[in-house]
């Protein structure tokens, strides 16, 4: 079961809700904390709660804007997803490429509804099929064979988005 954790700064809730709506409309489960009453907990309880919510998800989509620069939670959530080897993608709202830290360009970057549809389309492909297709495709490439689903997902989505 695919379930997307949408990481965002509170000021970007409208954009995050719009993304969540499109994902849900396509039959994809989403965790979005906009109405989550547990977010009022103390910092230690909140940290554990967010970790548990991420454990229930399979992918992370970070909504990035100028507001994100002031967030402690978005980088924390990206770090957890990285450690878990989840497929990670970003959705740029009001920022320019030059405003994004270089390390975030490691993963696919969505910029509009058309890119989000490409993301949704790839999510609908079973993980075993995607991994096998990518292994076959990259077998003769100097870039090497993807080692896991996240690598395969990132490579395929970047290709679909026309990103290096």
CSV table of C-alpha atoms in Angstrom, one decimal:
chain,number,residue,atom,x,y,z
A,1,UNK,CA,0.0,0.0,0.0
A,2,UNK,CA,1.4,3.4,-1.0
A,3,UNK,CA,1.0,6.2,1.5
A,4,UNK,CA,2.6,9.6,1.0
A,5,UNK,CA,3.7,11.7,4.0
A,6,UNK,CA,3.4,15.3,2.9
A,7,UNK,CA,6.0,17.4,4.7
A,8,UNK,CA,5.4,21.2,4.7
A,9,UNK,CA,5.6,24.4,6.7
A,10,UNK,CA,2.3,25.4,8.3
A,11,UNK,CA,2.2,28.5,6.1
A,12,UNK,CA,2.1,26.2,3.0
A,13,UNK,CA,-0.9,24.2,4.2
A,14,UNK,CA,-3.2,25.4,1.3
A,15,UNK,CA,-0.7,24.1,-1.3
A,16,UNK,CA,-0.2,20.9,0.7
A,17,UNK,CA,-3.9,20.3,0.9
A,18,UNK,CA,-4.3,20.8,-2.8
A,19,UNK,CA,-1.6,18.2,-3.5
A,20,UNK,CA,-3.2,15.8,-1.0
A,21,UNK,CA,-6.5,16.3,-2.7
A,22,UNK,CA,-5.1,15.4,-6.1
A,23,UNK,CA,-3.3,12.3,-4.6
A,24,UNK,CA,-6.4,11.1,-2.8
A,25,UNK,CA,-8.5,11.7,-5.9
A,26,UNK,CA,-6.2,9.3,-7.7
A,27,UNK,CA,-6.7,6.7,-4.9
A,28,UNK,CA,-3.4,7.3,-3.1
A,29,UNK,CA,-3.4,7.5,0.7
A,30,UNK,CA,-1.9,10.5,2.3
A,31,UNK,CA,-0.8,11.7,5.7
A,32,UNK,CA,-1.2,15.4,6.0
A,33,UNK,CA,-1.0,17.0,9.5
A,34,UNK,CA,-3.2,20.0,8.8
A,35,UNK,CA,-6.0,18.8,11.2
A,36,UNK,CA,-4.0,16.5,13.4
A,37,UNK,CA,-4.8,17.2,17.1
A,38,UNK,CA,-1.6,15.4,18.2
A,39,UNK,CA,0.5,18.3,16.9
A,40,UNK,CA,-0.1,20.1,20.2
A,41,UNK,CA,2.0,17.7,22.2
A,42,UNK,CA,5.3,18.5,23.8
A,43,UNK,CA,8.4,18.4,21.6
A,44,UNK,CA,9.5,15.0,22.7
A,45,UNK,CA,6.0,13.5,22.2
A,46,UNK,CA,5.7,15.3,18.9
A,47,UNK,CA,9.0,13.9,17.6
A,48,UNK,CA,7.9,10.4,18.5
A,49,UNK,CA,4.5,11.0,16.9
A,50,UNK,CA,5.9,12.3,13.7
A,51,UNK,CA,8.4,9.3,13.5
A,52,UNK,CA,5.4,6.9,14.0
A,53,UNK,CA,3.4,8.7,11.3
A,54,UNK,CA,6.4,8.4,8.9
A,55,UNK,CA,6.7,4.7,9.8
A,56,UNK,CA,3.2,4.3,8.5
A,57,UNK,CA,4.1,5.9,5.1
A,58,UNK,CA,6.0,4.6,2.1
A,59,UNK,CA,7.1,7.9,0.4
A,60,UNK,CA,7.8,11.5,1.4
A,61,UNK,CA,6.8,14.6,-0.6
A,62,UNK,CA,8.2,17.8,0.7
A,63,UNK,CA,6.4,21.1,-0.2
A,64,UNK,CA,9.1,23.7,-0.6
A,65,UNK,CA,8.6,27.4,-0.5
A,66,UNK,CA,10.3,30.5,0.9
A,67,UNK,CA,8.6,29.5,4.2
A,68,UNK,CA,10.5,26.2,4.3
A,69,UNK,CA,13.8,28.0,5.1
A,70,UNK,CA,12.4,28.7,8.5
A,71,UNK,CA,11.3,25.2,9.2
A,72,UNK,CA,13.0,22.7,11.6
A,73,UNK,CA,10.5,20.0,10.9
A,74,UNK,CA,10.7,19.6,7.1
A,75,UNK,CA,14.5,18.8,7.2
A,76,UNK,CA,13.9,16.5,10.2
A,77,UNK,CA,11.2,14.6,8.2
A,78,UNK,CA,13.4,14.4,5.1
A,79,UNK,CA,16.2,13.1,7.3
A,80,UNK,CA,14.0,10.3,8.7
A,81,UNK,CA,12.7,9.4,5.2
A,82,UNK,CA,16.3,9.3,3.9
A,83,UNK,CA,17.3,7.0,6.7
A,84,UNK,CA,14.4,4.7,5.9
A,85,UNK,CA,15.3,4.8,2.2
A,86,UNK,CA,11.9,6.1,1.2
A,87,UNK,CA,11.4,7.6,-2.2
A,88,UNK,CA,11.6,11.3,-1.6
A,89,UNK,CA,10.4,14.1,-3.9
A,90,UNK,CA,9.9,17.8,-3.5
A,91,UNK,CA,7.2,20.1,-4.8
A,92,UNK,CA,8.4,23.6,-5.4
A,93,UNK,CA,5.9,26.4,-4.9
A,94,UNK,CA,7.2,29.9,-4.7
A,95,UNK,CA,10.9,29.2,-4.8
A,96,UNK,CA,13.5,29.2,-7.6
A,97,UNK,CA,16.0,26.5,-8.3
A,98,UNK,CA,18.7,28.6,-6.8
A,99,UNK,CA,16.8,28.9,-3.5
A,100,UNK,CA,16.8,25.1,-2.9
A,101,UNK,CA,19.8,23.5,-1.1
A,102,UNK,CA,21.8,21.5,-3.5
A,103,UNK,CA,21.3,18.2,-1.6
A,104,UNK,CA,17.6,18.3,-2.3
A,105,UNK,CA,18.3,18.1,-6.1
A,106,UNK,CA,19.4,14.5,-5.5
A,107,UNK,CA,15.7,13.7,-5.6
A,108,UNK,CA,13.0,14.5,-8.2
A,109,UNK,CA,11.5,18.0,-8.0
A,110,UNK,CA,7.9,18.6,-9.0
A,111,UNK,CA,6.9,22.1,-10.1
A,112,UNK,CA,3.3,22.0,-11.3
A,113,UNK,CA,0.1,19.8,-11.6
A,114,UNK,CA,1.5,18.2,-14.8
A,115,UNK,CA,4.6,17.0,-12.8
A,116,UNK,CA,2.3,15.8,-10.0
A,117,UNK,CA,0.4,13.7,-12.5
A,118,UNK,CA,3.7,12.1,-13.6
A,119,UNK,CA,4.4,11.4,-9.9
A,120,UNK,CA,0.9,9.9,-9.5
A,121,UNK,CA,1.3,7.8,-12.6
A,122,UNK,CA,4.6,6.3,-11.4
A,123,UNK,CA,3.1,5.6,-7.9
A,124,UNK,CA,0.5,3.4,-9.6
A,125,UNK,CA,3.1,1.1,-11.0
A,126,UNK,CA,3.8,-1.9,-8.7
A,127,UNK,CA,7.2,-1.6,-7.0
A,128,UNK,CA,8.5,-5.0,-8.2
A,129,UNK,CA,7.7,-4.1,-11.9
A,130,UNK,CA,9.3,-0.7,-11.6
A,131,UNK,CA,12.5,-2.2,-10.0
A,132,UNK,CA,12.7,-4.9,-12.6
A,133,UNK,CA,12.2,-2.4,-15.5
A,134,UNK,CA,14.9,-0.1,-14.1
A,135,UNK,CA,17.4,-2.9,-13.5
A,136,UNK,CA,16.9,-4.1,-17.1
A,137,UNK,CA,17.1,-0.5,-18.4
A,138,UNK,CA,20.3,0.3,-16.5
A,139,UNK,CA,22.0,-3.0,-16.9
A,140,UNK,CA,24.3,-1.6,-19.6
A,141,UNK,CA,24.6,1.8,-18.2
A,142,UNK,CA,27.6,3.3,-16.5
A,143,UNK,CA,25.3,4.7,-13.8
A,144,UNK,CA,24.8,1.2,-12.4
A,145,UNK,CA,21.8,-0.8,-11.5
A,146,UNK,CA,19.4,0.6,-8.9
A,147,UNK,CA,19.9,-1.2,-5.6
A,148,UNK,CA,16.4,-0.7,-4.2
A,149,UNK,CA,12.9,0.6,-5.0
A,150,UNK,CA,13.7,4.2,-3.9
A,151,UNK,CA,16.6,4.4,-6.3
A,152,UNK,CA,14.5,3.0,-9.1
A,153,UNK,CA,11.6,5.4,-8.3
A,154,UNK,CA,13.9,8.4,-8.2
A,155,UNK,CA,15.6,7.5,-11.5
A,156,UNK,CA,12.4,6.8,-13.4
A,157,UNK,CA,10.6,10.0,-12.0
A,158,UNK,CA,13.6,12.2,-12.9
A,159,UNK,CA,13.6,10.7,-16.4
A,160,UNK,CA,9.8,11.4,-16.7
A,161,UNK,CA,10.3,15.0,-15.5
A,162,UNK,CA,13.3,15.6,-17.8
A,163,UNK,CA,15.7,16.1,-14.9
A,164,UNK,CA,19.4,15.1,-14.8
